[in-house]
CSV table of C-alpha atoms and ligand atoms in Angstrom, one decimal:
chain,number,residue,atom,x,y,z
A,4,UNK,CA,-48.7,196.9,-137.6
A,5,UNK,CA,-51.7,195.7,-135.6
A,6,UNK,CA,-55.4,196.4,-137.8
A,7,UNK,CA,-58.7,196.2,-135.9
A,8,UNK,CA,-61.4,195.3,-138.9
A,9,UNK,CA,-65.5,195.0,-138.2
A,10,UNK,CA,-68.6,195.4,-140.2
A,11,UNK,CA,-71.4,197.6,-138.5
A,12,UNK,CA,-74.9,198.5,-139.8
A,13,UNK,CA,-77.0,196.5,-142.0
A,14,UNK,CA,-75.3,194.2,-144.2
A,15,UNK,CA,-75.0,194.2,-148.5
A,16,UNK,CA,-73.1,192.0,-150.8
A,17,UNK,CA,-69.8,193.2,-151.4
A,18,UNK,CA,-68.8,193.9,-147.3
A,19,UNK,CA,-66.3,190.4,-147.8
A,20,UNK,CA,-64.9,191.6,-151.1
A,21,UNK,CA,-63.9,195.2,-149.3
A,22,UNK,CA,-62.3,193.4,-146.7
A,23,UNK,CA,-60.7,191.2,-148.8
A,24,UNK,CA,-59.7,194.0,-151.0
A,25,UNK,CA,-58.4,195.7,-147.6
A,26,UNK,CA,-56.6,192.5,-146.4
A,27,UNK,CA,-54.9,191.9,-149.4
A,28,UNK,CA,-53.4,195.1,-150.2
A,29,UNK,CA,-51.9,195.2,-146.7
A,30,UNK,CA,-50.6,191.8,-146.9
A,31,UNK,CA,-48.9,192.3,-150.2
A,32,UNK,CA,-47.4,195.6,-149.3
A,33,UNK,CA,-46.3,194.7,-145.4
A,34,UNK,CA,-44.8,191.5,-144.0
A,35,UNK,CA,-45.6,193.1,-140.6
A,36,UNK,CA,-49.3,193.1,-140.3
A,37,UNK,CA,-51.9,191.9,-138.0
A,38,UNK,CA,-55.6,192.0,-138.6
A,39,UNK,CA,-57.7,191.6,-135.5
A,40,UNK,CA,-61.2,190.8,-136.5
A,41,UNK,CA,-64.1,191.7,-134.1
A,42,UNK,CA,-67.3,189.7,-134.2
A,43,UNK,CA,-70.4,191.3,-134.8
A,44,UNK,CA,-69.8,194.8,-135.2
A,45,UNK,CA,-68.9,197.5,-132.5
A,46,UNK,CA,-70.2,194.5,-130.1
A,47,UNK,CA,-67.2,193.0,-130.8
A,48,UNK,CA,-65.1,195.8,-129.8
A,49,UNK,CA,-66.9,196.5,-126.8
A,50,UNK,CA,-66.6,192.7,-125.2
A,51,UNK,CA,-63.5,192.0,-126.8
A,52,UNK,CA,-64.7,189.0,-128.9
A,53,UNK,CA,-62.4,188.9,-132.1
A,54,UNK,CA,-60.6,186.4,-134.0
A,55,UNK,CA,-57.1,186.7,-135.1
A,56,UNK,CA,-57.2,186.4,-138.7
A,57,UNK,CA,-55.1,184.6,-140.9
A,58,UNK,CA,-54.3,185.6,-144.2
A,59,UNK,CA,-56.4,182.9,-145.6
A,60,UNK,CA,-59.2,183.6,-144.2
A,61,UNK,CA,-59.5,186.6,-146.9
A,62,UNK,CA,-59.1,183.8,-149.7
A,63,UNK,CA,-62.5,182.9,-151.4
A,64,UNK,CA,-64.6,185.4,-150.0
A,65,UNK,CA,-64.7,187.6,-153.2
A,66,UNK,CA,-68.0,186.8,-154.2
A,67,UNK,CA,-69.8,185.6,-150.9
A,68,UNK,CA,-72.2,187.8,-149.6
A,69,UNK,CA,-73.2,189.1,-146.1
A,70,UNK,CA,-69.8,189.5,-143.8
A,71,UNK,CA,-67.8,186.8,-142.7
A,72,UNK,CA,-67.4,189.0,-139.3
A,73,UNK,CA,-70.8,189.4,-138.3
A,74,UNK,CA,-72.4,192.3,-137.6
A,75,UNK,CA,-75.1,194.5,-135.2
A,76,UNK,CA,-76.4,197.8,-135.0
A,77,UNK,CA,-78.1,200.0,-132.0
A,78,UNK,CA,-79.4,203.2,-132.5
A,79,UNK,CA,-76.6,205.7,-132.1
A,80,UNK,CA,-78.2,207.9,-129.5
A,81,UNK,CA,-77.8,204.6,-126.7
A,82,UNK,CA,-74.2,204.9,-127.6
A,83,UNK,CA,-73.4,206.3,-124.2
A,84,UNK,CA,-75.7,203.9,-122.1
A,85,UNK,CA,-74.2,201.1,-120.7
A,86,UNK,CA,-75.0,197.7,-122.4
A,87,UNK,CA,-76.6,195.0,-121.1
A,88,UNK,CA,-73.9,194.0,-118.8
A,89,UNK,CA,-73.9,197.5,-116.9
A,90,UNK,CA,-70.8,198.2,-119.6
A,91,UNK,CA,-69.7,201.6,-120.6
A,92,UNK,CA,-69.2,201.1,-124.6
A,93,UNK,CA,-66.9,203.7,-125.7
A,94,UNK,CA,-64.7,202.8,-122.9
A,95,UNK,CA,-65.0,199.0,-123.4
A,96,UNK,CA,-64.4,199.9,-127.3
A,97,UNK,CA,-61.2,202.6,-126.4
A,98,UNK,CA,-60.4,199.5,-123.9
A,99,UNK,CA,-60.0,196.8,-126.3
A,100,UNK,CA,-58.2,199.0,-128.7
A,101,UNK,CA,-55.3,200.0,-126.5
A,102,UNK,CA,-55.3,196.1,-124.8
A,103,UNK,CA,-55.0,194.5,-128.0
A,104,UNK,CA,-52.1,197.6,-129.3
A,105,UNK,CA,-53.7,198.8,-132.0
A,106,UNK,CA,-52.4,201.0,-134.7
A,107,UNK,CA,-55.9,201.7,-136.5
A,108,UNK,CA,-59.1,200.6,-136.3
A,109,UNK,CA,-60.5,199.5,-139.7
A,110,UNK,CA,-64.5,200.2,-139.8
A,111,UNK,CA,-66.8,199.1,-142.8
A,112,UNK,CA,-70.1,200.8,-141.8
A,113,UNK,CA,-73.1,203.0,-143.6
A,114,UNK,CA,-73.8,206.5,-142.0
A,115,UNK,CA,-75.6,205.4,-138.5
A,116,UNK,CA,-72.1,203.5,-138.1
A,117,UNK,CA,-69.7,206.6,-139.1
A,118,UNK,CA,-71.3,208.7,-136.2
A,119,UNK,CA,-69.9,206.1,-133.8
A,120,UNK,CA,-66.2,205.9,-135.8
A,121,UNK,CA,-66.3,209.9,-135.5
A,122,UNK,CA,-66.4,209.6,-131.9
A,123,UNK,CA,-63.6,207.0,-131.4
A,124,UNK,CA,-62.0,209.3,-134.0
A,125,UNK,CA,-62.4,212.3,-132.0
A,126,UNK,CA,-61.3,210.2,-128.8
A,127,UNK,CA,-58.1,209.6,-130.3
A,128,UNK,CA,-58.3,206.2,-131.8
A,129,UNK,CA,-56.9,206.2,-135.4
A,130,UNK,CA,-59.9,205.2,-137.8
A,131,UNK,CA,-60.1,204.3,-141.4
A,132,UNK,CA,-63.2,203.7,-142.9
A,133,UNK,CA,-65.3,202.2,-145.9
A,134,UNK,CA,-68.7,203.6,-147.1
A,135,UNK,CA,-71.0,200.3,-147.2
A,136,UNK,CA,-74.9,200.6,-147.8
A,137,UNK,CA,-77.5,199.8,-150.2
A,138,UNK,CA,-78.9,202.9,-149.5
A,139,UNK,CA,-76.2,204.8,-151.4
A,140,UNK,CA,-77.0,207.4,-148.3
A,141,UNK,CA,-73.4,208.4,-147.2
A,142,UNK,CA,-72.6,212.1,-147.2
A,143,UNK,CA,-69.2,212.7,-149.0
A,144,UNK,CA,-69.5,209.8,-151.5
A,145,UNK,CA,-70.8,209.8,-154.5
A,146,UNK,CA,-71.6,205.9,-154.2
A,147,UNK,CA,-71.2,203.2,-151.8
A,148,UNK,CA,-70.4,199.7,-151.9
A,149,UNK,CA,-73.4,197.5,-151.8
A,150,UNK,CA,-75.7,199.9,-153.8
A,151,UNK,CA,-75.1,198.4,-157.3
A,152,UNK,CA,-76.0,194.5,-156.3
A,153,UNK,CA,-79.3,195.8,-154.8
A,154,UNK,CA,-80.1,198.0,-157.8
A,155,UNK,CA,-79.8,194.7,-159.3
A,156,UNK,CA,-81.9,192.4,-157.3
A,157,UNK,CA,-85.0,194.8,-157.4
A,158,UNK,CA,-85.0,195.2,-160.9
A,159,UNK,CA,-85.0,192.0,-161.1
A,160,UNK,CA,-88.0,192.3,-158.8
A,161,UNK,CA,-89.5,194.9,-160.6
A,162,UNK,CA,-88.8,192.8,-164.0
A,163,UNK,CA,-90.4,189.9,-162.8
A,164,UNK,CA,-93.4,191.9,-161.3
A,165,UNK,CA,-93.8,193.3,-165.1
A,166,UNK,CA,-94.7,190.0,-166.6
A,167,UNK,CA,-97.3,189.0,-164.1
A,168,UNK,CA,-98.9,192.4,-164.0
A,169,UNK,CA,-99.0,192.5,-167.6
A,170,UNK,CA,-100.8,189.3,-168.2
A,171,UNK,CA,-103.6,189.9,-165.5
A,172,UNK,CA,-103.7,193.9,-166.2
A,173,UNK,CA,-103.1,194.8,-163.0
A,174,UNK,CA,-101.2,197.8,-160.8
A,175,UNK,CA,-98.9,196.6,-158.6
A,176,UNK,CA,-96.8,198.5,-156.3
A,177,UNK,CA,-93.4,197.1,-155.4
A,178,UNK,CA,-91.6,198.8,-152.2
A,179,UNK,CA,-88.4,199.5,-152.5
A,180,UNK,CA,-85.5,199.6,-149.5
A,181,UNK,CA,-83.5,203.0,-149.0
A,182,UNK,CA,-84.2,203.9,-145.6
A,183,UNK,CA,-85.3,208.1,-145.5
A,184,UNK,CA,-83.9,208.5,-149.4
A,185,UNK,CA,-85.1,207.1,-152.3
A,186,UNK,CA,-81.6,206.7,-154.5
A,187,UNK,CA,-82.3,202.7,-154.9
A,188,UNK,CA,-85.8,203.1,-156.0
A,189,UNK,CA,-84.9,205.7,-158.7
A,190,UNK,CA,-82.0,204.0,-160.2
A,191,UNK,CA,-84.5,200.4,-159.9
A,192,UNK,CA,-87.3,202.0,-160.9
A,193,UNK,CA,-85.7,203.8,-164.1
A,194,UNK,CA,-83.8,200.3,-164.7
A,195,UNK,CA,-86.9,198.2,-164.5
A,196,UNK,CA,-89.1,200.2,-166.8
A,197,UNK,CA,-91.2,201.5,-163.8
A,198,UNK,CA,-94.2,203.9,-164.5
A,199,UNK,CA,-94.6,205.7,-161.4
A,200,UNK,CA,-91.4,206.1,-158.9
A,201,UNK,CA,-92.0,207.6,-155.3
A,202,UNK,CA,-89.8,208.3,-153.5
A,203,UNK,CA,-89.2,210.3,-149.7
A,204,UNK,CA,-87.8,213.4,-151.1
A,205,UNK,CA,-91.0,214.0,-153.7
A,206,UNK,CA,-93.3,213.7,-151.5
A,207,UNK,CA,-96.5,212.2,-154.0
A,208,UNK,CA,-100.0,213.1,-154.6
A,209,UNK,CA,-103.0,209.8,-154.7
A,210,UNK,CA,-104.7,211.6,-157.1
A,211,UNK,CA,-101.8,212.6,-159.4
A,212,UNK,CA,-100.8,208.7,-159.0
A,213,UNK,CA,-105.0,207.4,-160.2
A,214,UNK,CA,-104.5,210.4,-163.4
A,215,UNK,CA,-101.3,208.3,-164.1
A,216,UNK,CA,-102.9,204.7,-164.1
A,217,UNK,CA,-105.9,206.4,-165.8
A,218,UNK,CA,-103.6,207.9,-168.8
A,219,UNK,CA,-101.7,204.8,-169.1
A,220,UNK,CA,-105.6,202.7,-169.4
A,221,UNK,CA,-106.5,205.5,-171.8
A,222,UNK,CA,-103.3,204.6,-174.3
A,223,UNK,CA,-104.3,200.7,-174.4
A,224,UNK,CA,-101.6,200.0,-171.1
A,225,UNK,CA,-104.0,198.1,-169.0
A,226,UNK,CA,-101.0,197.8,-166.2
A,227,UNK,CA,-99.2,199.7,-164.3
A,228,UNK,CA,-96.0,199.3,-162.0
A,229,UNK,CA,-94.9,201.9,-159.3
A,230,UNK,CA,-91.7,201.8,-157.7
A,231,UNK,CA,-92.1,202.9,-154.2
A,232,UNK,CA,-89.4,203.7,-151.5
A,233,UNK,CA,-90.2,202.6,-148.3
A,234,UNK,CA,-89.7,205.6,-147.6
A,235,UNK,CA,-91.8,207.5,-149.7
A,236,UNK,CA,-94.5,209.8,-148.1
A,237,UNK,CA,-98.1,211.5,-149.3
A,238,UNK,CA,-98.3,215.4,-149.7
A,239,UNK,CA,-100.8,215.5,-147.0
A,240,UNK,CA,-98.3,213.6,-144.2
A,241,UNK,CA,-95.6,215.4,-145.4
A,242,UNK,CA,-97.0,218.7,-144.4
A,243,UNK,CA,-97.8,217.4,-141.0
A,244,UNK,CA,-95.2,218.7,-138.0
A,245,UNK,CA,-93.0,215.4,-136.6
A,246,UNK,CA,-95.3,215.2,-133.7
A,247,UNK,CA,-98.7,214.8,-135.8
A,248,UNK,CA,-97.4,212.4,-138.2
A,249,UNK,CA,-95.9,210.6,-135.5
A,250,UNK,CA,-99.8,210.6,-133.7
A,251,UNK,CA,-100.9,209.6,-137.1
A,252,UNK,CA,-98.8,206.5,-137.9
A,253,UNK,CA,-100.1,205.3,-134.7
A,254,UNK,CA,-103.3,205.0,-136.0
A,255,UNK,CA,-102.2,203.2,-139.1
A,256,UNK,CA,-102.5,199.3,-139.8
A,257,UNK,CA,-100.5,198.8,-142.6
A,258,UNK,CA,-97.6,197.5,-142.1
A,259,UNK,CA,-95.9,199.6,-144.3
A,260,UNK,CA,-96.3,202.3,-146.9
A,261,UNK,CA,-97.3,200.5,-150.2
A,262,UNK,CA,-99.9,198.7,-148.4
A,263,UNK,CA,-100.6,202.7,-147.2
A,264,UNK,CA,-100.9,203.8,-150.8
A,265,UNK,CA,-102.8,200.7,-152.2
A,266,UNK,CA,-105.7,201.4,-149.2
A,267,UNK,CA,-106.0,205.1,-150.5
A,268,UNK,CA,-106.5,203.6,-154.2
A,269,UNK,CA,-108.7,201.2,-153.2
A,270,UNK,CA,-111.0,204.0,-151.1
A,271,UNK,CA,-110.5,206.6,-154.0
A,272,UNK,CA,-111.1,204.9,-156.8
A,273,UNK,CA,-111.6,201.4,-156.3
A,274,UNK,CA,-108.7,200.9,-157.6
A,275,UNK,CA,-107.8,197.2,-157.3
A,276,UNK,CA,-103.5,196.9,-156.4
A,277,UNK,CA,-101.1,194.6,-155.5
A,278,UNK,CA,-98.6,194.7,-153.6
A,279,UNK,CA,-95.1,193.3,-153.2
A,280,UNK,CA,-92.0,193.7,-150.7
A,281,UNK,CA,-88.6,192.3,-151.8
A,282,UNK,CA,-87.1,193.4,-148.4
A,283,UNK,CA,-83.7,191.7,-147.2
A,284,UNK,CA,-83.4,190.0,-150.4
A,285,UNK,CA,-82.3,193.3,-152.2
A,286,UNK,CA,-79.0,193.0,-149.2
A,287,UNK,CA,-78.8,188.9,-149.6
A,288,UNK,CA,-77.1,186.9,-152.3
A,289,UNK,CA,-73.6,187.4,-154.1
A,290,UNK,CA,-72.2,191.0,-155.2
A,291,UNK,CA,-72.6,191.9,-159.1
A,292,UNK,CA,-69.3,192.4,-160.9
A,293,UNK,CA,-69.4,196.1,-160.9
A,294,UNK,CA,-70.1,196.2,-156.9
A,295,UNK,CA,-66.9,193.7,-156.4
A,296,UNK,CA,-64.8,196.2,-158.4
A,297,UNK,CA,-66.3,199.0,-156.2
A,298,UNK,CA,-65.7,197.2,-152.9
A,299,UNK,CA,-62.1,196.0,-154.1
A,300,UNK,CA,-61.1,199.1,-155.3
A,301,UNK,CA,-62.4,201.0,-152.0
A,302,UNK,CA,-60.7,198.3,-150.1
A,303,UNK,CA,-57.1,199.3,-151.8
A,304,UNK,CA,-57.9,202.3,-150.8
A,305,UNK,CA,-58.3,201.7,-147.4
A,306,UNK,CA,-55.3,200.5,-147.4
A,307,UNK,CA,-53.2,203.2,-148.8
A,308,UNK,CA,-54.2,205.3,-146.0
A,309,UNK,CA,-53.6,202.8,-143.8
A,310,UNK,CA,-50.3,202.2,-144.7
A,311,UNK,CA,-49.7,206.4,-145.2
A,312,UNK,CA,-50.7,206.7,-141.1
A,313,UNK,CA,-53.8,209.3,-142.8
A,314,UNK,CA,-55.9,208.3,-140.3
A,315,UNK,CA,-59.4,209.9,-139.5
A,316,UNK,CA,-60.8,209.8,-142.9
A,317,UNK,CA,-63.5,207.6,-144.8
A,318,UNK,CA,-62.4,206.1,-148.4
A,319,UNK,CA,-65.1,208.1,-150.9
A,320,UNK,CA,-65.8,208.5,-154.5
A,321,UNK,CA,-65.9,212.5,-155.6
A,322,UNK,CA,-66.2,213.7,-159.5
A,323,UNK,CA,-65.5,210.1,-159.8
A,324,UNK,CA,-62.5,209.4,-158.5
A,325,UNK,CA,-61.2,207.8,-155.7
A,326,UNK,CA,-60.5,210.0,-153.1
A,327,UNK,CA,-60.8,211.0,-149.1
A,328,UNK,CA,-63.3,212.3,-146.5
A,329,UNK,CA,-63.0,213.3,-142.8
A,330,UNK,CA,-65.2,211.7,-140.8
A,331,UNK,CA,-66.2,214.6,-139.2
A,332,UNK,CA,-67.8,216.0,-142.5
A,333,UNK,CA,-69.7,212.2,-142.8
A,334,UNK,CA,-70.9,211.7,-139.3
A,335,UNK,CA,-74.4,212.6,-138.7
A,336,UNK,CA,-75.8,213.3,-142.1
A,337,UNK,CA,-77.3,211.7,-144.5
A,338,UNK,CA,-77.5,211.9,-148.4
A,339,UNK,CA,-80.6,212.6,-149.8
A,340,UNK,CA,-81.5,212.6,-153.6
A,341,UNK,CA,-82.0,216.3,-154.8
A,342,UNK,CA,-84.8,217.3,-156.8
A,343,UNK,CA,-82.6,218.7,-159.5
A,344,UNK,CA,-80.7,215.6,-159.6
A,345,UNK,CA,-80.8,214.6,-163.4
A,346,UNK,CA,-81.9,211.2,-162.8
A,347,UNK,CA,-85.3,212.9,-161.9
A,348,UNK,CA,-85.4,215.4,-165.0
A,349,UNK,CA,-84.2,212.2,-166.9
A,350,UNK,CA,-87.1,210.2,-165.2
A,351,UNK,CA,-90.0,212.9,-166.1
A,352,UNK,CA,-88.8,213.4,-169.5
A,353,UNK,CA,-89.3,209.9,-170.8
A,354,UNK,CA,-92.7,210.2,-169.0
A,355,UNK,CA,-92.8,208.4,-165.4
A,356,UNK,CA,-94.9,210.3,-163.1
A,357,UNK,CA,-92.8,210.8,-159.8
A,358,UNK,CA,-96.3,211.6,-157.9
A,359,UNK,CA,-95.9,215.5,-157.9
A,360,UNK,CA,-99.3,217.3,-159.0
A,361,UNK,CA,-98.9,218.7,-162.4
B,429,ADP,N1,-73.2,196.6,-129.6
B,429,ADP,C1,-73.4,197.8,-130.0
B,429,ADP,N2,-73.7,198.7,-129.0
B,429,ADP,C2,-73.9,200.0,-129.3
B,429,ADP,N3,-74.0,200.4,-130.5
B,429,ADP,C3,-73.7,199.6,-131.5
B,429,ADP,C4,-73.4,198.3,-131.3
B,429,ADP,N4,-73.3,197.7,-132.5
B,429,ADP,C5,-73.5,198.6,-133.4
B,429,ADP,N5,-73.7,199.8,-132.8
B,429,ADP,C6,-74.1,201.0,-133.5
B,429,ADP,O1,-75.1,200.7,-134.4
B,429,ADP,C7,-75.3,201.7,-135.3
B,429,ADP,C8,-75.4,201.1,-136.7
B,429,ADP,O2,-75.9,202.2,-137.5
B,429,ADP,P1,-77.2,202.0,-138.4
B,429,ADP,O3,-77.7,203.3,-138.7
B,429,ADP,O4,-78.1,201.0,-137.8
B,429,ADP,O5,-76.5,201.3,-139.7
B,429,ADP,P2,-75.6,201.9,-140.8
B,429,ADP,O6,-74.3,202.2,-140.2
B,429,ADP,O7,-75.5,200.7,-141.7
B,429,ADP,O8,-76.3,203.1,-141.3
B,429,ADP,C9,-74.1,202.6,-135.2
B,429,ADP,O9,-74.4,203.8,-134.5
B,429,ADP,C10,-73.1,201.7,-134.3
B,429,ADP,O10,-72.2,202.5,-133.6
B,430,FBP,O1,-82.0,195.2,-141.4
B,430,FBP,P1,-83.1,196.0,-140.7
B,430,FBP,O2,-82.7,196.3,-139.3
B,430,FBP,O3,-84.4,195.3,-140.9
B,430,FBP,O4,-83.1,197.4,-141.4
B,430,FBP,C1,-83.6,197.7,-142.7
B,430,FBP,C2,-82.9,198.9,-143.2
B,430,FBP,O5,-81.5,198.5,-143.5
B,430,FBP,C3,-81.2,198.8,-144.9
B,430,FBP,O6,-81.5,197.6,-145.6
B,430,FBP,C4,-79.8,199.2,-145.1
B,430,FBP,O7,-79.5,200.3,-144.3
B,430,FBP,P2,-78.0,200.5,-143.7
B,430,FBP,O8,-77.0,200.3,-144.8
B,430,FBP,O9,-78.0,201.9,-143.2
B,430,FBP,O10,-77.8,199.4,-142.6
B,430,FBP,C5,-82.3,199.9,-145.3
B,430,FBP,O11,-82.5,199.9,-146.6
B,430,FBP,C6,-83.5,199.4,-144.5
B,430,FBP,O12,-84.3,200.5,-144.1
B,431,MG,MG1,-77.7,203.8,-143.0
C-alpha cells in the first residue's frame, strides 16, 4: 500500500513522535507499505516535492521536536487561488496523489489544516488524519497532540516569572499562545499558580483586574501574575461589531494585547507592569513524556484505520478514549473553552480572578 504523510499548520513537539508512532505500526503490521513523505506541508503536495521514506528514517525521532517533514500554512480561504506559479492547488494536490498511486493520504494538521483535508476528502482522495496543536482547539477531540509540552514550557514561564516578580513586588503579565481560545492559558495559568487568567472567551474588565492587584496588596501579596491569552479581549472591545474593533485595532500600537492591558493599568492607575511573551518557545524544544504517549498512541491509531480502508475520519479522544471523527464534523470549527467548563469553576473557587466584574 502506498501512504502519503505531511505536517500542515503550525508546528509542536510531538508531530515526529505521531509519525513515528504512524510509521511504525504500519511497518510492523504490513510488509507491503510505502510512505511517501511530502515536504513542507500541502506545498509539498501541490509541487510534488516528497521524499520516499525509508523505514529508518522513523528511528530516533521519538523525542525531537518540530517535524522532520517541514511544514507551511496559507490561510484557507486562498485555497482555490492559484499559487505563485499560476498553479491550481487542489488539482496539483489531487494530481500528485493519483501520479504517485496513492491509497490514502496521511495528514497531521490543527483545525485551519482539517478544512483543506475535508475537501480532498470530499474530492475523493482517502484521508486519515491526526489532531496536532498547542491550542488544544480541534472540534471532536477532547485533546490534541502538542498541547501537553506547551502547557509545560509556559509554566515553566510562568514559574520562573514568579520568582522575579516576587522579589521586586511587581505585576507582570505573561501572554500566553492559543490562538482565539484560551485552553493553554487556563491549564498554565492554574498550573503555574497564576492570580489572574484572561482569557478570549471571558472577555475581562481593567477595573475588576486593578480590585484584584489591590486585594492581593491589601493581604501582604505585594505581586501579582496574570496569565493572559493572546487572545484575550476587554469588555468594552468585545461589545464592539467586527467592523469597529477592526477600525479600532488600527489605531493601536501595541504590539499585542498584554502590552494593551499593561497601557490601560498604567493610564488607570498608575499601575507600574511588566510584561513578558514566551511566543514560539511554548511550540519549540522536545515533547514531555505524557505528549509522546499521546502522539504515539494517536499515531497507532492512525494506523488502524489505515490499515481497516476507514478512510475520511480524524483519530480523536472522546470520554477519554481513543476513538474516530469525520472530517466533515472537524472542518471549519473551532473549540472554544465553555464558561461552565469546570476548570473555570475550579479556577474561581480557589480564588483567581478570571477578569469578569463581580
Ligand atoms: N502551500 C500551500 N498552499 C495553500 N494552502 C496551504 C499550503 N500549505 C498549507 N496550506 C494551508 O494552510 C492552512 C494551515 O492552517 P492553519 O490554520 O494555519 O494551521 P493549523 O492547521 O495548524 O490550524 C490550511 O488551510 C492548509 O490547507
Ligand atoms: O507560527 P505563527 O504563524 O507565528 O502563528 C502563531 C500561532 O500558531 C500557534 O502557535 C499554533 O496554532 P496552530 O496549531 O493552529 O498552527 C498559535 O498558538 C499561534 O496563534
Ligand atoms: Mg489552529
Amino acid at each position: 500500500m502506498k501512504i502519503g504523510m505531511l505536517t500542515s499548520g503550525g508546528d509542536c513537539q510531538s508531530l515526529n513522535a505521531a509519525m513515528r508512532g504512524v510509521a511504525k505500526t504500519l511497518y510492523n503490521n504490513t510488509n507491503d507499505v510505502e510512505i511517501y513523505g511530502f515536504l513542507d506541508g500541502y506545498k509539498g503536495m501541490i509541487t510534488k516535492n516528497y521524499k520516499l521514506m525509508k523505514e529508518e528514517d522513523f528511528s530516533g525521532i521519538l523525542t525531537e521536536g518540530g517535524t522532520i517533514l517541514g511544514t507551511s500554512r496559507t490561510p484557507f480561504k486562498y485555497i482555490n487561488e492559484p499559487d505563485k506559479e499560476g498553479r491550481d492547488k487542489v488539482a496539483g494536490m489531487i494530481k500528485t496523489y493519483k501520479d504517485l498511486k496513492l491509497d490514502c493520504l496521511v495528514m497531521l494538521g490543527g483545525n485551519g489544516s482539517h478544512k483543506t483535508a475535508a475537501l480532498l476528502s470530499q474530492k475523493g482522495l482517502n484521508v486519515v488524519t491526526l489532531p496536532k496543536t498547542i491550542d488544544n482547539d480541534i472540534e471532536g477531540t477532547e485533546m490534541s497532540f502538542g498541547f501537553q509540552s506547551a502547557i509545560d514550557v509556559a509554566t515553566r514561564t510562568i514559574d520562573e516569572i514568579h520568582t522575579t516578580a516576587a522579589s521586586h513586588s511587581r505585576v507582570f503579565i505573561v501572554e500566553i499562545m492559543g490562538h482565539k481560545t484560551g485552553w493553554l492559558t487556563l491549564h498554565s495559568g492554574i498550573a503555574g499558580g497564576a492570580d489572574i487568567i484572561l482569557i478570549p472567551e471571558i472577555p475581562y474588565n481593567v477595573d475588576e483586574v486593578l480590585n484584584t492587584i489591590r486585594k492581593r496588596e491589601k493581604q501582604g501579596k505585594k505581586f501579582t501574575i496574570i496569565a493572559m491569552a493572546e487572545g484575550a479581549i476587554s469588555d468594552e472591545d468585545a461589545k464592539l461589531s467586527k467592523k469597529e474593533l477592526k477600525e479600532k485595532r488600527k489605531t493601536y500600537t501595541f504590539p499585542s494585547v498584554a502590552y494593551q492591558l499593561s497601557d490601560e493599568l498604567q493610564k488607570k492607575a498608575g499601575q507600574e507592569v511588566r510584561v513578558t511573551i514566551p511566543g514560539h518557545v511554548q511550540r519549540g524544544g522536545i515533547p514531555s513524556a505524557s505528549d509522546r504517549t499521546l502522539a504515539t498512541r494517536i499515531g497507532v491509531e492512525a494506523a488502524g484505520l489505515i490499515l481497516r480502508k476507514d478512510y475520511g475520519n480524524m483519530v480523536c479522544i472522546k470520554e477519554g478514549k481513543f476513538s474516530k471523527i469525520p472530517l466533515e464534523e472537524v472542518a471549519g470549527k473551532t473549540k472554544m473553552v465553555n464558561v461552565d467548563n469546570e476548570l473555570i469553576r475550579q479556577a474561581e473557587s480557589l480564588g483567581i480572578s478570571l477578569g469578569r466584574k463581580a
